[in-house]
MMTF fields as JSON, N, C-alpha, C and O atoms, coordinates in Angstrom:
{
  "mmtfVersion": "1.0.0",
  "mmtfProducer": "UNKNOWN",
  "numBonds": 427,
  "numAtoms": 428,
  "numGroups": 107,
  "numChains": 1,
  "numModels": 1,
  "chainsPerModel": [1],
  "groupsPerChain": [107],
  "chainIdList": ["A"],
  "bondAtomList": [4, 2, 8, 6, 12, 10, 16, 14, 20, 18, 24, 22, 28, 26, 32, 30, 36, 34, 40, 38, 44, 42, 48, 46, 52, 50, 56, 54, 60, 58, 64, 62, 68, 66, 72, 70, 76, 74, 80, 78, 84, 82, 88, 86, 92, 90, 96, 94, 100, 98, 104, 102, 108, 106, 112, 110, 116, 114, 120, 118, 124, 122, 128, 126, 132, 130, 136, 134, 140, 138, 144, 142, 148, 146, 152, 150, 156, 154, 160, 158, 164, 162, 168, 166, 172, 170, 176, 174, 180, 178, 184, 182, 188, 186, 192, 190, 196, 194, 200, 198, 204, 202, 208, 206, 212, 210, 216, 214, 220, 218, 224, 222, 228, 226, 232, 230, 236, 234, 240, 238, 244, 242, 248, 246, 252, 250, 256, 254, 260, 258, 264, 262, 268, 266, 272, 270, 276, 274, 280, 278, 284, 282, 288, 286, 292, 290, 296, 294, 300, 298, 304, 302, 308, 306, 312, 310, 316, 314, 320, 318, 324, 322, 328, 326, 332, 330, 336, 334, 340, 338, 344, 342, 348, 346, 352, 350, 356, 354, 360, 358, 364, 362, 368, 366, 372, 370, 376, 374, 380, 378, 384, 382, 388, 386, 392, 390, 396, 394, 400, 398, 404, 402, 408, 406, 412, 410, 416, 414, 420, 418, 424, 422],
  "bondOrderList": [1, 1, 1, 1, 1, 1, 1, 1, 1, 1, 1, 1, 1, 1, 1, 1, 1, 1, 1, 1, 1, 1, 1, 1, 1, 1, 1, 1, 1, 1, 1, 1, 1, 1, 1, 1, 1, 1, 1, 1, 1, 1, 1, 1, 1, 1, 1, 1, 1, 1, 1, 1, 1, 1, 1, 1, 1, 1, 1, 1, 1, 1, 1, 1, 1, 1, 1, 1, 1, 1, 1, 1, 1, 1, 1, 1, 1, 1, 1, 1, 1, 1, 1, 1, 1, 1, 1, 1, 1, 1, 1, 1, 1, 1, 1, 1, 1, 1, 1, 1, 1, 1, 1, 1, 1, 1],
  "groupList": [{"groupName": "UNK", "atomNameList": ["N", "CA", "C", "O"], "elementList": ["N", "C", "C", "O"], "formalChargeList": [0, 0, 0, 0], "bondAtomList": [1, 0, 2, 1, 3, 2], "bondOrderList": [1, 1, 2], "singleLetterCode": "X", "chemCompType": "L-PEPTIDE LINKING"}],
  "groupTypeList": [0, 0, 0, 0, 0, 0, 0, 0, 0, 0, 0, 0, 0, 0, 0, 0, 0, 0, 0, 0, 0, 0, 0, 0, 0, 0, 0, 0, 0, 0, 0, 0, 0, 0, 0, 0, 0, 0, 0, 0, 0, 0, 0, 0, 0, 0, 0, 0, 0, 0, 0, 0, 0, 0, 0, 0, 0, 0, 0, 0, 0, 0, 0, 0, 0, 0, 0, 0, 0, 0, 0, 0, 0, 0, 0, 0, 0, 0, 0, 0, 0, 0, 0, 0, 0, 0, 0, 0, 0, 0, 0, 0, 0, 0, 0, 0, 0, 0, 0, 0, 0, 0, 0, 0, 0, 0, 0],
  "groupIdList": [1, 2, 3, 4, 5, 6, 7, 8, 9, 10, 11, 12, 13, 14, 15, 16, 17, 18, 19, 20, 21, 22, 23, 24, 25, 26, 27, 28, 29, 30, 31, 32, 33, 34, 35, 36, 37, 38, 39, 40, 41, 42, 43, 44, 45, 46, 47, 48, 49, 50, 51, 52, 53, 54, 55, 56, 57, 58, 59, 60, 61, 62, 63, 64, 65, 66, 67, 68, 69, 70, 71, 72, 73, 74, 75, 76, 77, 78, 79, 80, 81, 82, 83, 84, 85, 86, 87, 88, 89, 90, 91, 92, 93, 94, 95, 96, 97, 98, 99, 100, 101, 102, 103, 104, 105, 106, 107],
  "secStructList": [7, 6, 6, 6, 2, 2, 2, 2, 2, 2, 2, 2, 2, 2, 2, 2, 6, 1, 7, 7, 7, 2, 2, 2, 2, 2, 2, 2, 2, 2, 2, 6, 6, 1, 1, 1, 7, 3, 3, 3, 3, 3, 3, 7, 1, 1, 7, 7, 3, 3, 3, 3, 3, 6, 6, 1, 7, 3, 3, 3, 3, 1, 1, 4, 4, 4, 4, 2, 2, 2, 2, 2, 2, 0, 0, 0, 0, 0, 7, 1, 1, 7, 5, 1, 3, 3, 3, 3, 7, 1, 1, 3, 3, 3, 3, 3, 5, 6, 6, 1, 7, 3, 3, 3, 3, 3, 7],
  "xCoordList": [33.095, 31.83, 30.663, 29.657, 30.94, 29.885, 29.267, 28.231, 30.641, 30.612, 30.084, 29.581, 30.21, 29.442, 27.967, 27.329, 27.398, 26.208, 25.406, 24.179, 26.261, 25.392, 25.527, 24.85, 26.569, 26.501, 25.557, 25.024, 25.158, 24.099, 22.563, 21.592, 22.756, 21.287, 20.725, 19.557, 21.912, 22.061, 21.433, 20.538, 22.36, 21.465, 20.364, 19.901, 19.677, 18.459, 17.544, 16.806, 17.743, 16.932, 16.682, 15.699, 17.901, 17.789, 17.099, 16.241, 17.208, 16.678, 14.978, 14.147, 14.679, 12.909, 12.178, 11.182, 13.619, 12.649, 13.172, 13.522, 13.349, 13.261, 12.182, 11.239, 12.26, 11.185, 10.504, 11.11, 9.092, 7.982, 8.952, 9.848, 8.509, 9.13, 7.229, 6.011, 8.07, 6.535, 6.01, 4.909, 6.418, 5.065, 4.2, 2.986, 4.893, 4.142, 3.034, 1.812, 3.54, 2.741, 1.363, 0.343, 2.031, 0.751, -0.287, -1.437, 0.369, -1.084, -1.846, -3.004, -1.099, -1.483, -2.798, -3.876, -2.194, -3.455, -3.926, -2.744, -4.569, -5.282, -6.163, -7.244, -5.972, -6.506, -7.585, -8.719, -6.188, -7.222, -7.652, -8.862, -7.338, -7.328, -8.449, -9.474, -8.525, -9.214, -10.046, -10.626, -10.208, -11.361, -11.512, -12.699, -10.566, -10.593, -9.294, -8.415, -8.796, -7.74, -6.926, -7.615, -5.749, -5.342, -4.462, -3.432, -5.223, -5.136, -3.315, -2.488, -3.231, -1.885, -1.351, -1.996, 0.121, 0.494, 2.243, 2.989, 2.601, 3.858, 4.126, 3.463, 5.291, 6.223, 7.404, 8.473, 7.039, 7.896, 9.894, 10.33, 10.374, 11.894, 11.986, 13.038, 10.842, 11.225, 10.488, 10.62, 9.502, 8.815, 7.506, 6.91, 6.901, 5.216, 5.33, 6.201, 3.726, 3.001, 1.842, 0.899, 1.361, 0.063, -0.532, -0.053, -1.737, -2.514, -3.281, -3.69, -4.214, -5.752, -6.503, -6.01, -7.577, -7.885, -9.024, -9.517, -9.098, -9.803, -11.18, -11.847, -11.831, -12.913, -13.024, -14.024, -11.888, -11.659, -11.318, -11.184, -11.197, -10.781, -8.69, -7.841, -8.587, -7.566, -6.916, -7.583, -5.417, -4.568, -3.43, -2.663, -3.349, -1.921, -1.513, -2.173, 0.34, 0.482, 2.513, 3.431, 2.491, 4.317, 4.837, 6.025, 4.643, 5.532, 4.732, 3.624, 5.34, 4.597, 4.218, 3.474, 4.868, 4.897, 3.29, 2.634, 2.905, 1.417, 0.378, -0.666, 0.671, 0.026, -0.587, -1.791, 0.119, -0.312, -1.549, -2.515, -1.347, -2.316, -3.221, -4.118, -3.198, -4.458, -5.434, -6.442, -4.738, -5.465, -5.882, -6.725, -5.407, -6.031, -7.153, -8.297, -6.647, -8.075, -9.216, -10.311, -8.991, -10.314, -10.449, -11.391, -10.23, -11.002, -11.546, -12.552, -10.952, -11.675, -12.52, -13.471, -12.481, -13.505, -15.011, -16.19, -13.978, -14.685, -15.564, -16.402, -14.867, -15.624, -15.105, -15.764, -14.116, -13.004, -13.923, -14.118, -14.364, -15.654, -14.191, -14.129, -12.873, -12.274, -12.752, -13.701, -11.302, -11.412, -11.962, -11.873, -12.531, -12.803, -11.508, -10.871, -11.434, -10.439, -9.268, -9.363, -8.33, -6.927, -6.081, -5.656, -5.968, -4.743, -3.931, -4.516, -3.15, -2.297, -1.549, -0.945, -1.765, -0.833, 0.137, 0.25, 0.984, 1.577, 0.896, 1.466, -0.513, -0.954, -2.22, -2.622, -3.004, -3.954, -3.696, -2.891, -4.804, -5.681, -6.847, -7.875, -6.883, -8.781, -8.434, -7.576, -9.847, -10.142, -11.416, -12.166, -12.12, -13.641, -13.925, -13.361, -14.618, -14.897, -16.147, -16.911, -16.132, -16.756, -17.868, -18.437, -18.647, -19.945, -20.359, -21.521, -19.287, -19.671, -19.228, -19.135, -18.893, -18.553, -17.243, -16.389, -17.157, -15.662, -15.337, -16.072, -14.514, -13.512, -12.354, -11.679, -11.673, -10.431, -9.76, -10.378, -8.692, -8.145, -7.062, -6.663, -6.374, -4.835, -4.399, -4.967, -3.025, -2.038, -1.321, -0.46],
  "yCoordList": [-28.131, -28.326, -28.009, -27.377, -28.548, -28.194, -26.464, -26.024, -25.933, -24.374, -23.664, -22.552, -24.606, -23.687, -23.838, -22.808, -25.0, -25.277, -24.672, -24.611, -24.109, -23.651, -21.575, -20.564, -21.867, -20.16, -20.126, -19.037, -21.193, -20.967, -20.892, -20.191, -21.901, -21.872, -20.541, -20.159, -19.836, -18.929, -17.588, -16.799, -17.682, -16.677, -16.812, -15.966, -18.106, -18.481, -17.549, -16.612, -17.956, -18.053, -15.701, -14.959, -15.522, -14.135, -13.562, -12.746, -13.745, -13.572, -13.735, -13.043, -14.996, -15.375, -13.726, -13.006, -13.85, -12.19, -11.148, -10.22, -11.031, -9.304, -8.575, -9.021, -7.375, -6.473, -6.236, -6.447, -5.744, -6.536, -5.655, -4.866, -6.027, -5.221, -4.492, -4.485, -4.116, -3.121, -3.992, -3.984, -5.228, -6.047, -6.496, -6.301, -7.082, -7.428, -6.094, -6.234, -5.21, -3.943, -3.374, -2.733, -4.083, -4.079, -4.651, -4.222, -6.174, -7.26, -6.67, -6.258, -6.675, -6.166, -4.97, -4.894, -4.043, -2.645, -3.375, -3.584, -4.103, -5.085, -5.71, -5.139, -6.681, -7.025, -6.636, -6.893, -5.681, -5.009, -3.9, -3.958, -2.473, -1.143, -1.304, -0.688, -2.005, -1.711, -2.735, -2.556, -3.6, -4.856, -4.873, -4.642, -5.113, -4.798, -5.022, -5.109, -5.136, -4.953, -3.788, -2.796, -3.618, -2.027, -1.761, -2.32, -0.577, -0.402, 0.408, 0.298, 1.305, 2.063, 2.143, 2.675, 1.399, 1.587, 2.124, 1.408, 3.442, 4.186, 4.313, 4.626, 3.95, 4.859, 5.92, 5.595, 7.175, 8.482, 8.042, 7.155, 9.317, 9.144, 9.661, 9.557, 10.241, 10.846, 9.941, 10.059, 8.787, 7.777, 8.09, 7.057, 8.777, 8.94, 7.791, 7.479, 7.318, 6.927, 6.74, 6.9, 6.481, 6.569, 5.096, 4.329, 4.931, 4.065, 4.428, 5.458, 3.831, 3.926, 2.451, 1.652, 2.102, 0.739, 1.091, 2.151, -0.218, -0.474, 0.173, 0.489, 0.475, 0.772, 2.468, 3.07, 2.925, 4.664, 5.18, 6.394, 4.396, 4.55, 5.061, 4.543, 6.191, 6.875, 7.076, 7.36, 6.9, 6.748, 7.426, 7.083, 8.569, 8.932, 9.196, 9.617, 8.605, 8.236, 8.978, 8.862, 9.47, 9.997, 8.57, 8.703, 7.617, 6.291, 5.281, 5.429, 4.117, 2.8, 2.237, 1.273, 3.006, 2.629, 2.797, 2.112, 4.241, 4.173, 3.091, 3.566, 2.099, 1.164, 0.549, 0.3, 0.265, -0.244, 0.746, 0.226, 2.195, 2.791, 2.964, 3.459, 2.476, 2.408, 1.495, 1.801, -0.01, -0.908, -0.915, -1.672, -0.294, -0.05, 1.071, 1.056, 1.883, 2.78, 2.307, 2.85, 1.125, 0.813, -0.481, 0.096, -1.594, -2.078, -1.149, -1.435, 0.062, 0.47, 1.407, 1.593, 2.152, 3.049, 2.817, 3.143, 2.104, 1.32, -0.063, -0.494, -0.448, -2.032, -2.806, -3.797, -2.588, -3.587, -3.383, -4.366, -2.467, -2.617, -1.829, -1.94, -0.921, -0.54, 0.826, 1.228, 1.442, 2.801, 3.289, 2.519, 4.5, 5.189, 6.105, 6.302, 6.345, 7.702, 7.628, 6.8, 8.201, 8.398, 9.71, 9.942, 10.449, 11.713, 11.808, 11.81, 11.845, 11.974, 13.706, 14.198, 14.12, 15.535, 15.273, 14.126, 16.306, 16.347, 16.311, 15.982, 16.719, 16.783, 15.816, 15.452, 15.273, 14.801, 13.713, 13.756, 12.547, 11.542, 11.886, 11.94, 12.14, 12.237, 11.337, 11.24, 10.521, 9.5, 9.263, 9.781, 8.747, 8.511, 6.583, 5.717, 6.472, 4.869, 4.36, 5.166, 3.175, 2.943, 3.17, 3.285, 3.33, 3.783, 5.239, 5.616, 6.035, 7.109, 8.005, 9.161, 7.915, 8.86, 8.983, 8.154, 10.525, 11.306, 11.71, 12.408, 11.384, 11.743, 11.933, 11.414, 12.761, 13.555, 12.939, 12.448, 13.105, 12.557, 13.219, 13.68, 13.462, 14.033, 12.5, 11.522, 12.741, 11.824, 11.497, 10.62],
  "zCoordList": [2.164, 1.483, 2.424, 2.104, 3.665, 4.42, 5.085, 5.584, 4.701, 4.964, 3.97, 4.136, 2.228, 1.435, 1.861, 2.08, 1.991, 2.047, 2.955, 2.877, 4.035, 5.247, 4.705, 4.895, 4.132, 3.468, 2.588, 2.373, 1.932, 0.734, 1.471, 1.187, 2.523, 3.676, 4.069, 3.998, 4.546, 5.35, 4.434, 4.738, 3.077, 1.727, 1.173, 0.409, 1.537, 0.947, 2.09, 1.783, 3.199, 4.747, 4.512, 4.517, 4.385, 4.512, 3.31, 3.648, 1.897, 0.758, 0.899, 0.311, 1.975, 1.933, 2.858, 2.791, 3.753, 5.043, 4.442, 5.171, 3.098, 3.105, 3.417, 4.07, 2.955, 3.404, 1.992, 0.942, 2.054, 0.46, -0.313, -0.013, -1.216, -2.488, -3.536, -3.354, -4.366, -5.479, -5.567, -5.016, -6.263, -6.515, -5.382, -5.32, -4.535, -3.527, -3.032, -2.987, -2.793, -2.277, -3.388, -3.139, -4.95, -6.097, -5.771, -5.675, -5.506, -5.225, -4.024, -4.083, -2.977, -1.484, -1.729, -1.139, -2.908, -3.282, -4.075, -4.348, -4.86, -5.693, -4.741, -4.594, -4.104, -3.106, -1.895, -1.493, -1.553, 0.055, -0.421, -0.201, -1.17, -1.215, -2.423, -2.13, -3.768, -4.499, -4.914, -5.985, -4.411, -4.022, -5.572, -5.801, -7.184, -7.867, -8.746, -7.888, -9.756, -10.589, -10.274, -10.039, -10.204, -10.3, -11.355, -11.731, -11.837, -13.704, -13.832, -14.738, -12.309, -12.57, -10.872, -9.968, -10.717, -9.657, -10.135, -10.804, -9.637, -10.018, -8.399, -7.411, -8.646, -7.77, -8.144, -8.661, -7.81, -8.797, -7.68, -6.946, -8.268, -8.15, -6.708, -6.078, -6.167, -4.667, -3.782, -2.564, -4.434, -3.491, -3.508, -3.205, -3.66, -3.341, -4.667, -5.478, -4.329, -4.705, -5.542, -4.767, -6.738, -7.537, -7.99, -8.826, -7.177, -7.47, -7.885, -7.35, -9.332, -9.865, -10.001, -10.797, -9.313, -9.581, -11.157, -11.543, -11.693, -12.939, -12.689, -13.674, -11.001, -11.363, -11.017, -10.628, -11.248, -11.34, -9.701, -9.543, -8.654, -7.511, -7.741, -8.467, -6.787, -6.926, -5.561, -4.566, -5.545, -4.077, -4.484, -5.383, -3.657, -3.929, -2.317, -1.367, -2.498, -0.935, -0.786, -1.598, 0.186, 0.058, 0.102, 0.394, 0.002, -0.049, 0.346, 0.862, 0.083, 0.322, 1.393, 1.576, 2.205, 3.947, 4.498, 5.282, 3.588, 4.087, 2.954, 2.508, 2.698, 2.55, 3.457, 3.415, 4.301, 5.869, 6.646, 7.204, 6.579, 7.018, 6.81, 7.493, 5.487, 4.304, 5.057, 5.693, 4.764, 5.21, 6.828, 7.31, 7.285, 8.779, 8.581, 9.037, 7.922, 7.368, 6.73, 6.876, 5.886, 5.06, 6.481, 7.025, 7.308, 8.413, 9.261, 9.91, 9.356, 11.103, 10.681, 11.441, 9.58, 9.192, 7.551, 7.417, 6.695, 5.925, 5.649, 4.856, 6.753, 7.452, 6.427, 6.113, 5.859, 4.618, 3.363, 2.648, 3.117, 1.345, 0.512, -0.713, 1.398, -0.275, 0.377, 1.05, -0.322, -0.521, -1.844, -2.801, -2.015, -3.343, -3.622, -4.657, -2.974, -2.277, -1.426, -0.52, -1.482, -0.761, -1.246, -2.378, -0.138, -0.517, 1.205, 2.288, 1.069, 2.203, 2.095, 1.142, 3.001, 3.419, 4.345, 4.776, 4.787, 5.924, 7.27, 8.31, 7.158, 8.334, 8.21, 9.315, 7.033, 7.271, 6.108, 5.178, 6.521, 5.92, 5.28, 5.955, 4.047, 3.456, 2.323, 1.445, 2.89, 2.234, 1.734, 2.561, 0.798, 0.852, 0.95, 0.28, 1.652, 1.443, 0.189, -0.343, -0.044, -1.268, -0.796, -1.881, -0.079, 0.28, 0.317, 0.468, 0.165, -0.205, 1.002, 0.589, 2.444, 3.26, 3.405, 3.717, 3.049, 3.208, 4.51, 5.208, 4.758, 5.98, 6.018, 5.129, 7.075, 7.231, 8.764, 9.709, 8.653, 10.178, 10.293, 9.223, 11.278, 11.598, 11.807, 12.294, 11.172, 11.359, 12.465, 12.406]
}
């Protein structure tokens, strides 16, 4: 009895640290990315990404991973107000911030 209980501990404990899942990564772009509702978040069959927040702000990303870069993009260059804008290439970042200045970066 005591071996189930510590197997059941043990599945709980690992089940709490997975790694986020869509929803979580929804709220996360709700939150930080579109300071706003977000009206459409897809993820297609090869992984990119499509976000639109409610107030016409648009993110398209090769996968969810650059969520994270996002939000390091909207503190260090947006001062946290929210992106307007997001397109990711192979080689670059262009983004616009809600204030209106567009910028490009190498990855």
């Amino acid at each position: 009895m005591k071996k189930i209980s510590l197997a059941c501990l043990f599945t709980l404990v690992l089940g709490c640290s997975s790694a986020p899942k869509q929803q979580d990564n929804y709220q996360d772009a709700s939150f930080e990315l579109c300071n706003t509702e977000v009206k459409v978040y897809s993820v297609s069959d090869d992984g990119r990404v499509r976000i639109v927040c409610s107030d016409g702000s648009k993110f398209q990303l090769n996968n969810e991973k650059t969520l994270d870069i996002m939000r390091d993009i909207n503190v260090d260059y947006c001062t946290g107000e929210g992106l307007g804008k997001f397109n990711e290439t192979s080689r670059y970042y262009t983004f616009q911030c809600k204030s209106g200045a567009l910028i490009n970066i190498n990855k």
